[in-house]
mmCIF file with all atom_site columns, C-alpha atoms in Angstrom:
data_model
loop_
_atom_site.group_PDB
_atom_site.id
_atom_site.type_symbol
_atom_site.label_atom_id
_atom_site.label_alt_id
_atom_site.label_comp_id
_atom_site.label_asym_id
_atom_site.label_entity_id
_atom_site.label_seq_id
_atom_site.pdbx_PDB_ins_code
_atom_site.Cartn_x
_atom_site.Cartn_y
_atom_site.Cartn_z
_atom_site.occupancy
_atom_site.B_iso_or_equiv
_atom_site.pdbx_formal_charge
_atom_site.auth_seq_id
_atom_site.auth_comp_id
_atom_site.auth_asym_id
_atom_site.auth_atom_id
_atom_site.pdbx_PDB_model_num
ATOM 1   C CA . MET A 1 1   ? -13.292 -114.684 137.933 1.00 0.00 ? 1   MET A CA 1
ATOM 2   C CA . SER A 1 2   ? -14.300 -112.397 135.117 1.00 0.00 ? 2   SER A CA 1
ATOM 3   C CA . MET A 1 3   ? -17.942 -111.761 134.419 1.00 0.00 ? 3   MET A CA 1
ATOM 4   C CA . LEU A 1 4   ? -17.324 -112.989 130.858 1.00 0.00 ? 4   LEU A CA 1
ATOM 5   C CA . THR A 1 5   ? -16.310 -116.431 132.009 1.00 0.00 ? 5   THR A CA 1
ATOM 6   C CA . PRO A 1 6   ? -19.244 -118.892 131.784 1.00 0.00 ? 6   PRO A CA 1
ATOM 7   C CA . PRO A 1 7   ? -20.109 -120.683 135.001 1.00 0.00 ? 7   PRO A CA 1
ATOM 8   C CA . GLY A 1 8   ? -18.111 -123.849 135.631 1.00 0.00 ? 8   GLY A CA 1
ATOM 9   C CA . MET A 1 9   ? -15.235 -122.793 133.379 1.00 0.00 ? 9   MET A CA 1
ATOM 10  C CA . GLY A 1 10  ? -12.042 -121.891 135.023 1.00 0.00 ? 10  GLY A CA 1
ATOM 11  C CA . GLY A 1 11  ? -8.375  -122.642 134.941 1.00 0.00 ? 11  GLY A CA 1
ATOM 12  C CA . GLN A 1 12  ? -7.121  -122.885 131.393 1.00 0.00 ? 12  GLN A CA 1
ATOM 13  C CA . TYR A 1 13  ? -10.596 -122.091 130.058 1.00 0.00 ? 13  TYR A CA 1
ATOM 14  C CA . ARG A 1 14  ? -10.824 -118.898 132.040 1.00 0.00 ? 14  ARG A CA 1
ATOM 15  C CA . ILE A 1 15  ? -11.618 -115.924 129.848 1.00 0.00 ? 15  ILE A CA 1
ATOM 16  C CA . THR A 1 16  ? -10.508 -112.512 130.808 1.00 0.00 ? 16  THR A CA 1
ATOM 17  C CA . GLY A 1 17  ? -11.287 -109.159 129.339 1.00 0.00 ? 17  GLY A CA 1
ATOM 18  C CA . ASP A 1 18  ? -14.481 -107.543 128.256 1.00 0.00 ? 18  ASP A CA 1
ATOM 19  C CA . LYS A 1 19  ? -14.994 -109.192 124.788 1.00 0.00 ? 19  LYS A CA 1
ATOM 20  C CA . TYR A 1 20  ? -16.253 -112.576 123.687 1.00 0.00 ? 20  TYR A CA 1
ATOM 21  C CA . PRO A 1 21  ? -13.877 -114.664 121.528 1.00 0.00 ? 21  PRO A CA 1
ATOM 22  C CA . ARG A 1 22  ? -14.675 -114.923 117.790 1.00 0.00 ? 22  ARG A CA 1
ATOM 23  C CA . MET A 1 23  ? -16.009 -118.440 117.146 1.00 0.00 ? 23  MET A CA 1
ATOM 24  C CA . ARG A 1 24  ? -16.596 -118.395 113.284 1.00 0.00 ? 24  ARG A CA 1
ATOM 25  C CA . PRO A 1 25  ? -15.074 -121.290 111.238 1.00 0.00 ? 25  PRO A CA 1
ATOM 26  C CA . PRO A 1 26  ? -11.886 -120.723 109.138 1.00 0.00 ? 26  PRO A CA 1
ATOM 27  C CA . ARG A 1 27  ? -12.234 -119.472 105.544 1.00 0.00 ? 27  ARG A CA 1
ATOM 28  C CA . ARG A 1 28  ? -12.482 -122.138 102.852 1.00 0.00 ? 28  ARG A CA 1
ATOM 29  C CA . ARG A 1 29  ? -10.128 -120.749 100.195 1.00 0.00 ? 29  ARG A CA 1
ATOM 30  C CA . GLY A 1 30  ? -10.430 -123.799 97.932  1.00 0.00 ? 30  GLY A CA 1
ATOM 31  C CA . ARG A 1 31  ? -14.154 -123.267 97.387  1.00 0.00 ? 31  ARG A CA 1
ATOM 32  C CA . LEU A 1 32  ? -13.619 -119.585 96.734  1.00 0.00 ? 32  LEU A CA 1
ATOM 33  C CA . ALA A 1 33  ? -10.988 -120.285 94.019  1.00 0.00 ? 33  ALA A CA 1
ATOM 34  C CA . PHE A 1 34  ? -13.257 -122.848 92.338  1.00 0.00 ? 34  PHE A CA 1
ATOM 35  C CA . ALA A 1 35  ? -16.130 -120.365 92.280  1.00 0.00 ? 35  ALA A CA 1
ATOM 36  C CA . VAL A 1 36  ? -13.901 -117.748 90.620  1.00 0.00 ? 36  VAL A CA 1
ATOM 37  C CA . LEU A 1 37  ? -12.745 -120.171 87.926  1.00 0.00 ? 37  LEU A CA 1
ATOM 38  C CA . ALA A 1 38  ? -16.300 -121.291 87.227  1.00 0.00 ? 38  ALA A CA 1
ATOM 39  C CA . SER A 1 39  ? -17.383 -117.687 86.805  1.00 0.00 ? 39  SER A CA 1
ATOM 40  C CA . VAL A 1 40  ? -14.557 -116.986 84.344  1.00 0.00 ? 40  VAL A CA 1
ATOM 41  C CA . ALA A 1 41  ? -15.437 -120.090 82.294  1.00 0.00 ? 41  ALA A CA 1
ATOM 42  C CA . ALA A 1 42  ? -19.094 -119.109 82.190  1.00 0.00 ? 42  ALA A CA 1
ATOM 43  C CA . LEU A 1 43  ? -18.238 -115.613 80.990  1.00 0.00 ? 43  LEU A CA 1
ATOM 44  C CA . GLY A 1 44  ? -16.008 -117.105 78.260  1.00 0.00 ? 44  GLY A CA 1
ATOM 45  C CA . LEU A 1 45  ? -18.805 -119.350 76.996  1.00 0.00 ? 45  LEU A CA 1
ATOM 46  C CA . ILE A 1 46  ? -21.211 -116.438 76.931  1.00 0.00 ? 46  ILE A CA 1
ATOM 47  C CA . GLY A 1 47  ? -18.729 -114.345 74.923  1.00 0.00 ? 47  GLY A CA 1
ATOM 48  C CA . TRP A 1 48  ? -18.124 -117.159 72.400  1.00 0.00 ? 48  TRP A CA 1
ATOM 49  C CA . GLY A 1 49  ? -21.851 -117.660 71.933  1.00 0.00 ? 49  GLY A CA 1
ATOM 50  C CA . THR A 1 50  ? -22.297 -113.940 71.352  1.00 0.00 ? 50  THR A CA 1
ATOM 51  C CA . LEU A 1 51  ? -19.643 -113.959 68.613  1.00 0.00 ? 51  LEU A CA 1
ATOM 52  C CA . GLN A 1 52  ? -21.340 -116.886 66.899  1.00 0.00 ? 52  GLN A CA 1
ATOM 53  C CA . LEU A 1 53  ? -24.652 -115.045 66.875  1.00 0.00 ? 53  LEU A CA 1
ATOM 54  C CA . ILE A 1 54  ? -22.933 -111.971 65.402  1.00 0.00 ? 54  ILE A CA 1
ATOM 55  C CA . ASP A 1 55  ? -21.476 -114.080 62.561  1.00 0.00 ? 55  ASP A CA 1
ATOM 56  C CA . VAL A 1 56  ? -24.879 -115.539 61.790  1.00 0.00 ? 56  VAL A CA 1
ATOM 57  C CA . PHE A 1 57  ? -26.641 -112.192 61.632  1.00 0.00 ? 57  PHE A CA 1
ATOM 58  C CA . THR A 1 58  ? -23.828 -110.372 59.790  1.00 0.00 ? 58  THR A CA 1
ATOM 59  C CA . GLY A 1 59  ? -23.408 -112.992 57.057  1.00 0.00 ? 59  GLY A CA 1
ATOM 60  C CA . GLY A 1 60  ? -20.141 -114.574 58.184  1.00 0.00 ? 60  GLY A CA 1
ATOM 61  C CA . GLY A 1 61  ? -21.456 -117.986 57.134  1.00 0.00 ? 61  GLY A CA 1
ATOM 62  C CA . GLU A 1 62  ? -22.368 -116.627 53.705  1.00 0.00 ? 62  GLU A CA 1
ATOM 63  C CA . LYS A 1 63  ? -18.764 -115.531 53.118  1.00 0.00 ? 63  LYS A CA 1
ATOM 64  C CA . ASP A 1 64  ? -17.510 -119.034 53.920  1.00 0.00 ? 64  ASP A CA 1
ATOM 65  C CA . ALA A 1 65  ? -20.117 -120.553 51.613  1.00 0.00 ? 65  ALA A CA 1
ATOM 66  C CA . ALA A 1 66  ? -19.191 -118.144 48.828  1.00 0.00 ? 66  ALA A CA 1
ATOM 67  C CA . ALA A 1 67  ? -15.511 -118.994 49.215  1.00 0.00 ? 67  ALA A CA 1
ATOM 68  C CA . GLY A 1 68  ? -16.354 -122.689 49.037  1.00 0.00 ? 68  GLY A CA 1
ATOM 69  C CA . THR A 1 69  ? -18.459 -122.136 45.928  1.00 0.00 ? 69  THR A CA 1
ATOM 70  C CA . LYS A 1 70  ? -15.609 -120.312 44.158  1.00 0.00 ? 70  LYS A CA 1
ATOM 71  C CA . ALA A 1 71  ? -13.184 -123.112 45.048  1.00 0.00 ? 71  ALA A CA 1
ATOM 72  C CA . ASP A 1 72  ? -15.590 -125.731 43.686  1.00 0.00 ? 72  ASP A CA 1
ATOM 73  C CA . CYS A 1 73  ? -16.017 -123.659 40.528  1.00 0.00 ? 73  CYS A CA 1
ATOM 74  C CA . ARG A 1 74  ? -12.257 -123.514 39.967  1.00 0.00 ? 74  ARG A CA 1
ATOM 75  C CA . THR A 1 75  ? -12.046 -127.287 40.439  1.00 0.00 ? 75  THR A CA 1
ATOM 76  C CA . ARG A 1 76  ? -14.807 -127.876 37.858  1.00 0.00 ? 76  ARG A CA 1
ATOM 77  C CA . ALA A 1 77  ? -13.107 -125.485 35.429  1.00 0.00 ? 77  ALA A CA 1
ATOM 78  C CA . GLN A 1 78  ? -9.785  -127.294 35.817  1.00 0.00 ? 78  GLN A CA 1
ATOM 79  C CA . THR A 1 79  ? -11.516 -130.632 35.285  1.00 0.00 ? 79  THR A CA 1
ATOM 80  C CA . ALA A 1 80  ? -13.198 -129.287 32.168  1.00 0.00 ? 80  ALA A CA 1
ATOM 81  C CA . ALA A 1 81  ? -9.814  -128.120 30.880  1.00 0.00 ? 81  ALA A CA 1
ATOM 82  C CA . VAL A 1 82  ? -8.394  -131.627 31.337  1.00 0.00 ? 82  VAL A CA 1
ATOM 83  C CA . LEU A 1 83  ? -11.327 -133.095 29.397  1.00 0.00 ? 83  LEU A CA 1
ATOM 84  C CA . ALA A 1 84  ? -11.033 -130.614 26.542  1.00 0.00 ? 84  ALA A CA 1
ATOM 85  C CA . LEU A 1 85  ? -9.264  -132.731 23.913  1.00 0.00 ? 85  LEU A CA 1
ATOM 86  C CA . PRO A 1 86  ? -10.545 -131.680 20.508  1.00 0.00 ? 86  PRO A CA 1
ATOM 87  C CA . ARG A 1 87  ? -12.767 -133.782 18.309  1.00 0.00 ? 87  ARG A CA 1
ATOM 88  C CA . PRO A 1 88  ? -11.286 -135.029 15.016  1.00 0.00 ? 88  PRO A CA 1
ATOM 89  C CA . GLY A 1 89  ? -13.527 -132.518 13.222  1.00 0.00 ? 89  GLY A CA 1
ATOM 90  C CA . ASP A 1 90  ? -11.804 -129.696 15.105  1.00 0.00 ? 90  ASP A CA 1
ATOM 91  C CA . ILE A 1 91  ? -8.331  -130.728 13.931  1.00 0.00 ? 91  ILE A CA 1
ATOM 92  C CA . THR A 1 92  ? -6.855  -129.645 10.588  1.00 0.00 ? 92  THR A CA 1
ATOM 93  C CA . VAL A 1 93  ? -4.185  -132.055 9.328   1.00 0.00 ? 93  VAL A CA 1
ATOM 94  C CA . ASN A 1 94  ? -1.598  -131.318 6.670   1.00 0.00 ? 94  ASN A CA 1
ATOM 95  C CA . VAL A 1 95  ? -0.407  -134.559 5.057   1.00 0.00 ? 95  VAL A CA 1
ATOM 96  C CA . TYR A 1 96  ? 3.079   -134.755 3.566   1.00 0.00 ? 96  TYR A CA 1
ATOM 97  C CA . ASN A 1 97  ? 4.870   -137.661 1.889   1.00 0.00 ? 97  ASN A CA 1
ATOM 98  C CA . ALA A 1 98  ? 8.539   -138.086 2.824   1.00 0.00 ? 98  ALA A CA 1
ATOM 99  C CA . THR A 1 99  ? 8.963   -141.374 0.886   1.00 0.00 ? 99  THR A CA 1
ATOM 100 C CA . PRO A 1 100 ? 9.773   -142.118 -2.782  1.00 0.00 ? 100 PRO A CA 1
ATOM 101 C CA . ARG A 1 101 ? 6.369   -143.797 -3.187  1.00 0.00 ? 101 ARG A CA 1
ATOM 102 C CA . GLY A 1 102 ? 3.835   -141.690 -5.001  1.00 0.00 ? 102 GLY A CA 1
ATOM 103 C CA . GLY A 1 103 ? 0.223   -141.079 -3.986  1.00 0.00 ? 103 GLY A CA 1
ATOM 104 C CA . LEU A 1 104 ? 0.623   -141.805 -0.254  1.00 0.00 ? 104 LEU A CA 1
ATOM 105 C CA . ALA A 1 105 ? -0.195  -138.285 0.911   1.00 0.00 ? 105 ALA A CA 1
ATOM 106 C CA . LYS A 1 106 ? -3.334  -138.065 -1.221  1.00 0.00 ? 106 LYS A CA 1
ATOM 107 C CA . ASP A 1 107 ? -4.677  -141.481 -0.205  1.00 0.00 ? 107 ASP A CA 1
ATOM 108 C CA . THR A 1 108 ? -3.895  -140.931 3.474   1.00 0.00 ? 108 THR A CA 1
ATOM 109 C CA . ALA A 1 109 ? -5.563  -137.518 3.457   1.00 0.00 ? 109 ALA A CA 1
ATOM 110 C CA . ALA A 1 110 ? -8.698  -138.997 1.872   1.00 0.00 ? 110 ALA A CA 1
ATOM 111 C CA . GLU A 1 111 ? -8.900  -141.677 4.578   1.00 0.00 ? 111 GLU A CA 1
ATOM 112 C CA . LEU A 1 112 ? -8.411  -139.171 7.384   1.00 0.00 ? 112 LEU A CA 1
ATOM 113 C CA . LYS A 1 113 ? -11.197 -137.078 5.929   1.00 0.00 ? 113 LYS A CA 1
ATOM 114 C CA . LYS A 1 114 ? -13.522 -140.117 6.059   1.00 0.00 ? 114 LYS A CA 1
ATOM 115 C CA . ARG A 1 115 ? -12.659 -140.444 9.751   1.00 0.00 ? 115 ARG A CA 1
ATOM 116 C CA . GLY A 1 116 ? -13.780 -136.902 10.451  1.00 0.00 ? 116 GLY A CA 1
ATOM 117 C CA . PHE A 1 117 ? -10.545 -134.903 10.320  1.00 0.00 ? 117 PHE A CA 1
ATOM 118 C CA . ARG A 1 118 ? -10.214 -131.672 8.394   1.00 0.00 ? 118 ARG A CA 1
ATOM 119 C CA . ILE A 1 119 ? -7.595  -131.717 5.677   1.00 0.00 ? 119 ILE A CA 1
ATOM 120 C CA . GLY A 1 120 ? -5.255  -128.820 4.918   1.00 0.00 ? 120 GLY A CA 1
ATOM 121 C CA . HIS A 1 121 ? -2.230  -129.019 2.654   1.00 0.00 ? 121 HIS A CA 1
ATOM 122 C CA . VAL A 1 122 ? -1.382  -132.283 0.861   1.00 0.00 ? 122 VAL A CA 1
ATOM 123 C CA . GLY A 1 123 ? 1.923   -132.869 -0.931  1.00 0.00 ? 123 GLY A CA 1
ATOM 124 C CA . ASN A 1 124 ? 5.571   -133.811 -0.651  1.00 0.00 ? 124 ASN A CA 1
ATOM 125 C CA . ALA A 1 125 ? 7.541   -133.249 2.544   1.00 0.00 ? 125 ALA A CA 1
ATOM 126 C CA . THR A 1 126 ? 10.020  -130.424 2.869   1.00 0.00 ? 126 THR A CA 1
ATOM 127 C CA . LYS A 1 127 ? 13.775  -131.003 2.645   1.00 0.00 ? 127 LYS A CA 1
ATOM 128 C CA . GLU A 1 128 ? 13.904  -131.223 6.428   1.00 0.00 ? 128 GLU A CA 1
ATOM 129 C CA . PHE A 1 129 ? 11.964  -134.507 6.299   1.00 0.00 ? 129 PHE A CA 1
ATOM 130 C CA . ASP A 1 130 ? 12.145  -135.736 2.702   1.00 0.00 ? 130 ASP A CA 1
ATOM 131 C CA . LYS A 1 131 ? 13.561  -139.292 2.672   1.00 0.00 ? 131 LYS A CA 1
ATOM 132 C CA . LYS A 1 132 ? 14.695  -138.793 6.293   1.00 0.00 ? 132 LYS A CA 1
ATOM 133 C CA . VAL A 1 133 ? 11.790  -140.356 8.199   1.00 0.00 ? 133 VAL A CA 1
ATOM 134 C CA . LYS A 1 134 ? 12.518  -144.040 8.807   1.00 0.00 ? 134 LYS A CA 1
ATOM 135 C CA . GLY A 1 135 ? 9.527   -144.884 10.956  1.00 0.00 ? 135 GLY A CA 1
ATOM 136 C CA . THR A 1 136 ? 5.836   -144.877 10.110  1.00 0.00 ? 136 THR A CA 1
ATOM 137 C CA . GLY A 1 137 ? 5.636   -141.120 10.328  1.00 0.00 ? 137 GLY A CA 1
ATOM 138 C CA . VAL A 1 138 ? 6.074   -137.916 12.296  1.00 0.00 ? 138 VAL A CA 1
ATOM 139 C CA . LEU A 1 139 ? 3.272   -135.903 13.839  1.00 0.00 ? 139 LEU A CA 1
ATOM 140 C CA . LEU A 1 140 ? 4.287   -132.273 14.131  1.00 0.00 ? 140 LEU A CA 1
ATOM 141 C CA . GLY A 1 141 ? 2.512   -129.298 15.678  1.00 0.00 ? 141 GLY A CA 1
ATOM 142 C CA . PRO A 1 142 ? 2.847   -126.270 17.957  1.00 0.00 ? 142 PRO A CA 1
ATOM 143 C CA . ALA A 1 143 ? 3.604   -126.706 21.645  1.00 0.00 ? 143 ALA A CA 1
ATOM 144 C CA . SER A 1 144 ? -0.091  -126.284 22.460  1.00 0.00 ? 144 SER A CA 1
ATOM 145 C CA . ALA A 1 145 ? -0.882  -129.414 20.411  1.00 0.00 ? 145 ALA A CA 1
ATOM 146 C CA . LEU A 1 146 ? 1.294   -131.750 22.485  1.00 0.00 ? 146 LEU A CA 1
ATOM 147 C CA . ASN A 1 147 ? -1.511  -132.718 24.857  1.00 0.00 ? 147 ASN A CA 1
ATOM 148 C CA . SER A 1 148 ? -4.447  -131.890 22.620  1.00 0.00 ? 148 SER A CA 1
ATOM 149 C CA . SER A 1 149 ? -4.443  -132.414 18.843  1.00 0.00 ? 149 SER A CA 1
ATOM 150 C CA . LEU A 1 150 ? -1.425  -134.707 18.593  1.00 0.00 ? 150 LEU A CA 1
ATOM 151 C CA . PRO A 1 151 ? -2.749  -137.440 20.943  1.00 0.00 ? 151 PRO A CA 1
ATOM 152 C CA . VAL A 1 152 ? -6.004  -137.549 18.961  1.00 0.00 ? 152 VAL A CA 1
ATOM 153 C CA . LEU A 1 153 ? -4.209  -137.757 15.612  1.00 0.00 ? 153 LEU A CA 1
ATOM 154 C CA . ALA A 1 154 ? -1.812  -140.367 17.012  1.00 0.00 ? 154 ALA A CA 1
ATOM 155 C CA . THR A 1 155 ? -4.718  -142.797 17.419  1.00 0.00 ? 155 THR A CA 1
ATOM 156 C CA . GLN A 1 156 ? -4.848  -142.976 13.617  1.00 0.00 ? 156 GLN A CA 1
ATOM 157 C CA . LEU A 1 157 ? -1.198  -143.941 13.085  1.00 0.00 ? 157 LEU A CA 1
ATOM 158 C CA . ALA A 1 158 ? 0.322   -146.292 15.648  1.00 0.00 ? 158 ALA A CA 1
ATOM 159 C CA . GLY A 1 159 ? 4.032   -145.826 16.261  1.00 0.00 ? 159 GLY A CA 1
ATOM 160 C CA . ALA A 1 160 ? 4.223   -142.323 14.823  1.00 0.00 ? 160 ALA A CA 1
ATOM 161 C CA . GLU A 1 161 ? 6.670   -139.970 16.492  1.00 0.00 ? 161 GLU A CA 1
ATOM 162 C CA . ARG A 1 162 ? 5.247   -136.821 18.061  1.00 0.00 ? 162 ARG A CA 1
ATOM 163 C CA . ARG A 1 163 ? 7.149   -133.544 17.875  1.00 0.00 ? 163 ARG A CA 1
ATOM 164 C CA . THR A 1 164 ? 6.463   -129.918 18.651  1.00 0.00 ? 164 THR A CA 1
ATOM 165 C CA . ASP A 1 165 ? 8.051   -126.919 16.980  1.00 0.00 ? 165 ASP A CA 1
ATOM 166 C CA . ALA A 1 166 ? 8.005   -123.431 18.491  1.00 0.00 ? 166 ALA A CA 1
ATOM 167 C CA . ALA A 1 167 ? 8.214   -121.993 14.964  1.00 0.00 ? 167 ALA A CA 1
ATOM 168 C CA . HIS A 1 168 ? 5.144   -123.927 13.819  1.00 0.00 ? 168 HIS A CA 1
ATOM 169 C CA . LYS A 1 169 ? 2.480   -121.416 12.848  1.00 0.00 ? 169 LYS A CA 1
ATOM 170 C CA . GLY A 1 170 ? -1.220  -121.802 13.505  1.00 0.00 ? 170 GLY A CA 1
ATOM 171 C CA . ALA A 1 171 ? -3.079  -124.647 15.180  1.00 0.00 ? 171 ALA A CA 1
ATOM 172 C CA . ASP A 1 172 ? -2.799  -127.094 12.250  1.00 0.00 ? 172 ASP A CA 1
ATOM 173 C CA . VAL A 1 173 ? -0.804  -130.291 12.730  1.00 0.00 ? 173 VAL A CA 1
ATOM 174 C CA . ASP A 1 174 ? 1.303   -132.128 10.161  1.00 0.00 ? 174 ASP A CA 1
ATOM 175 C CA . LEU A 1 175 ? 1.410   -135.824 9.394   1.00 0.00 ? 175 LEU A CA 1
ATOM 176 C CA . VAL A 1 176 ? 4.680   -136.625 7.625   1.00 0.00 ? 176 VAL A CA 1
ATOM 177 C CA . ILE A 1 177 ? 4.595   -140.128 6.150   1.00 0.00 ? 177 ILE A CA 1
ATOM 178 C CA . GLY A 1 178 ? 7.807   -142.130 6.658   1.00 0.00 ? 178 GLY A CA 1
ATOM 179 C CA . ASP A 1 179 ? 9.445   -145.153 5.048   1.00 0.00 ? 179 ASP A CA 1
ATOM 180 C CA . GLY A 1 180 ? 7.852   -147.558 7.529   1.00 0.00 ? 180 GLY A CA 1
ATOM 181 C CA . PHE A 1 181 ? 4.325   -146.476 6.636   1.00 0.00 ? 181 PHE A CA 1
ATOM 182 C CA . LYS A 1 182 ? 1.963   -149.039 5.160   1.00 0.00 ? 182 LYS A CA 1
ATOM 183 C CA . ASN A 1 183 ? -1.524  -147.927 6.158   1.00 0.00 ? 183 ASN A CA 1
ATOM 184 C CA . LEU A 1 184 ? -3.261  -145.912 8.785   1.00 0.00 ? 184 LEU A CA 1
ATOM 185 C CA . THR A 1 185 ? -4.317  -147.811 11.882  1.00 0.00 ? 185 THR A CA 1
ATOM 186 C CA . ALA A 1 186 ? -7.433  -149.872 11.179  1.00 0.00 ? 186 ALA A CA 1
ATOM 187 C CA . ARG A 1 187 ? -10.463 -147.745 11.882  1.00 0.00 ? 187 ARG A CA 1
ATOM 188 C CA . THR A 1 188 ? -11.858 -150.083 14.527  1.00 0.00 ? 188 THR A CA 1
ATOM 189 C CA . ASP A 1 189 ? -8.532  -150.005 16.372  1.00 0.00 ? 189 ASP A CA 1
ATOM 190 C CA . ALA A 1 190 ? -8.341  -146.227 16.016  1.00 0.00 ? 190 ALA A CA 1
ATOM 191 C CA . ASP A 1 191 ? -11.819 -145.852 17.479  1.00 0.00 ? 191 ASP A CA 1
ATOM 192 C CA . ARG A 1 192 ? -10.809 -148.118 20.337  1.00 0.00 ? 192 ARG A CA 1
ATOM 193 C CA . ALA A 1 193 ? -7.774  -145.918 20.970  1.00 0.00 ? 193 ALA A CA 1
ATOM 194 C CA . LEU A 1 194 ? -10.027 -142.865 21.163  1.00 0.00 ? 194 LEU A CA 1
ATOM 195 C CA . THR A 1 195 ? -12.156 -144.690 23.705  1.00 0.00 ? 195 THR A CA 1
ATOM 196 C CA . THR A 1 196 ? -9.030  -145.424 25.728  1.00 0.00 ? 196 THR A CA 1
ATOM 197 C CA . LEU A 1 197 ? -8.293  -141.710 25.818  1.00 0.00 ? 197 LEU A CA 1
ATOM 198 C CA . ALA A 1 198 ? -11.784 -141.134 27.182  1.00 0.00 ? 198 ALA A CA 1
ATOM 199 C CA . LYS A 1 199 ? -11.295 -143.727 29.921  1.00 0.00 ? 199 LYS A CA 1
ATOM 200 C CA . ALA A 1 200 ? -8.007  -142.066 30.849  1.00 0.00 ? 200 ALA A CA 1
ATOM 201 C CA . GLY A 1 201 ? -9.935  -138.858 31.591  1.00 0.00 ? 201 GLY A CA 1
ATOM 202 C CA . GLN A 1 202 ? -9.031  -137.125 28.347  1.00 0.00 ? 202 GLN A CA 1
ATOM 203 C CA . THR A 1 203 ? -12.131 -137.595 26.276  1.00 0.00 ? 203 THR A CA 1
ATOM 204 C CA . PRO A 1 204 ? -12.103 -135.936 22.842  1.00 0.00 ? 204 PRO A CA 1
ATOM 205 C CA . ALA A 1 205 ? -15.255 -133.952 23.546  1.00 0.00 ? 205 ALA A CA 1
ATOM 206 C CA . ALA A 1 206 ? -16.287 -130.350 23.989  1.00 0.00 ? 206 ALA A CA 1
ATOM 207 C CA . PRO A 1 207 ? -15.285 -128.867 27.364  1.00 0.00 ? 207 PRO A CA 1
ATOM 208 C CA . GLU A 1 208 ? -17.894 -128.870 30.114  1.00 0.00 ? 208 GLU A CA 1
ATOM 209 C CA . LYS A 1 209 ? -19.633 -125.539 30.618  1.00 0.00 ? 209 LYS A CA 1
ATOM 210 C CA . THR A 1 210 ? -19.590 -124.287 34.196  1.00 0.00 ? 210 THR A CA 1
ATOM 211 C CA . ARG A 1 211 ? -21.533 -121.414 35.686  1.00 0.00 ? 211 ARG A CA 1
ATOM 212 C CA . CYS A 1 212 ? -19.787 -119.521 38.476  1.00 0.00 ? 212 CYS A CA 1
#
């Protein structure tokens, strides 16, 4: 029996040679893999935190805030543009009579002036409209007046047709009185119509001033 064989051990447990057998437990690969993954995750969190600190100290948050402020400013400016219908006192109206009845243009212009509108030319309609307007009247202006001056003037004459003309010069608008005209809309009703415009988000007031 070899000198390396402990007493009482023989047969199949007999150990031969001059070295002791290695008795350490097998490697636990699962724990090792978990430890590696945990280390990688920890390093990732540390890197992300470092980037956040860099943004704070280099003003990254200020850039985002500035961008947000500019966007809000544009929104307020667009809202102000929507609310920028002119006041009656900012609108110059030319009044023309396209009917055979005399004095309509003069009387209508005088009433519009009482309601705050500026009055331009007053007289008979041109050949284009003379005795050719069957309704209450035609409101005519440049393309820019379609959603500004014309809606405000239309509150004074219910049923009037609105038209734009690319060749129309200046910002003035024309009121051409037609055969169906009797009177301007009653002032109380006209004022109510202006209020309706305000409730629709198109108040005839000065545009809001924004600081950006």
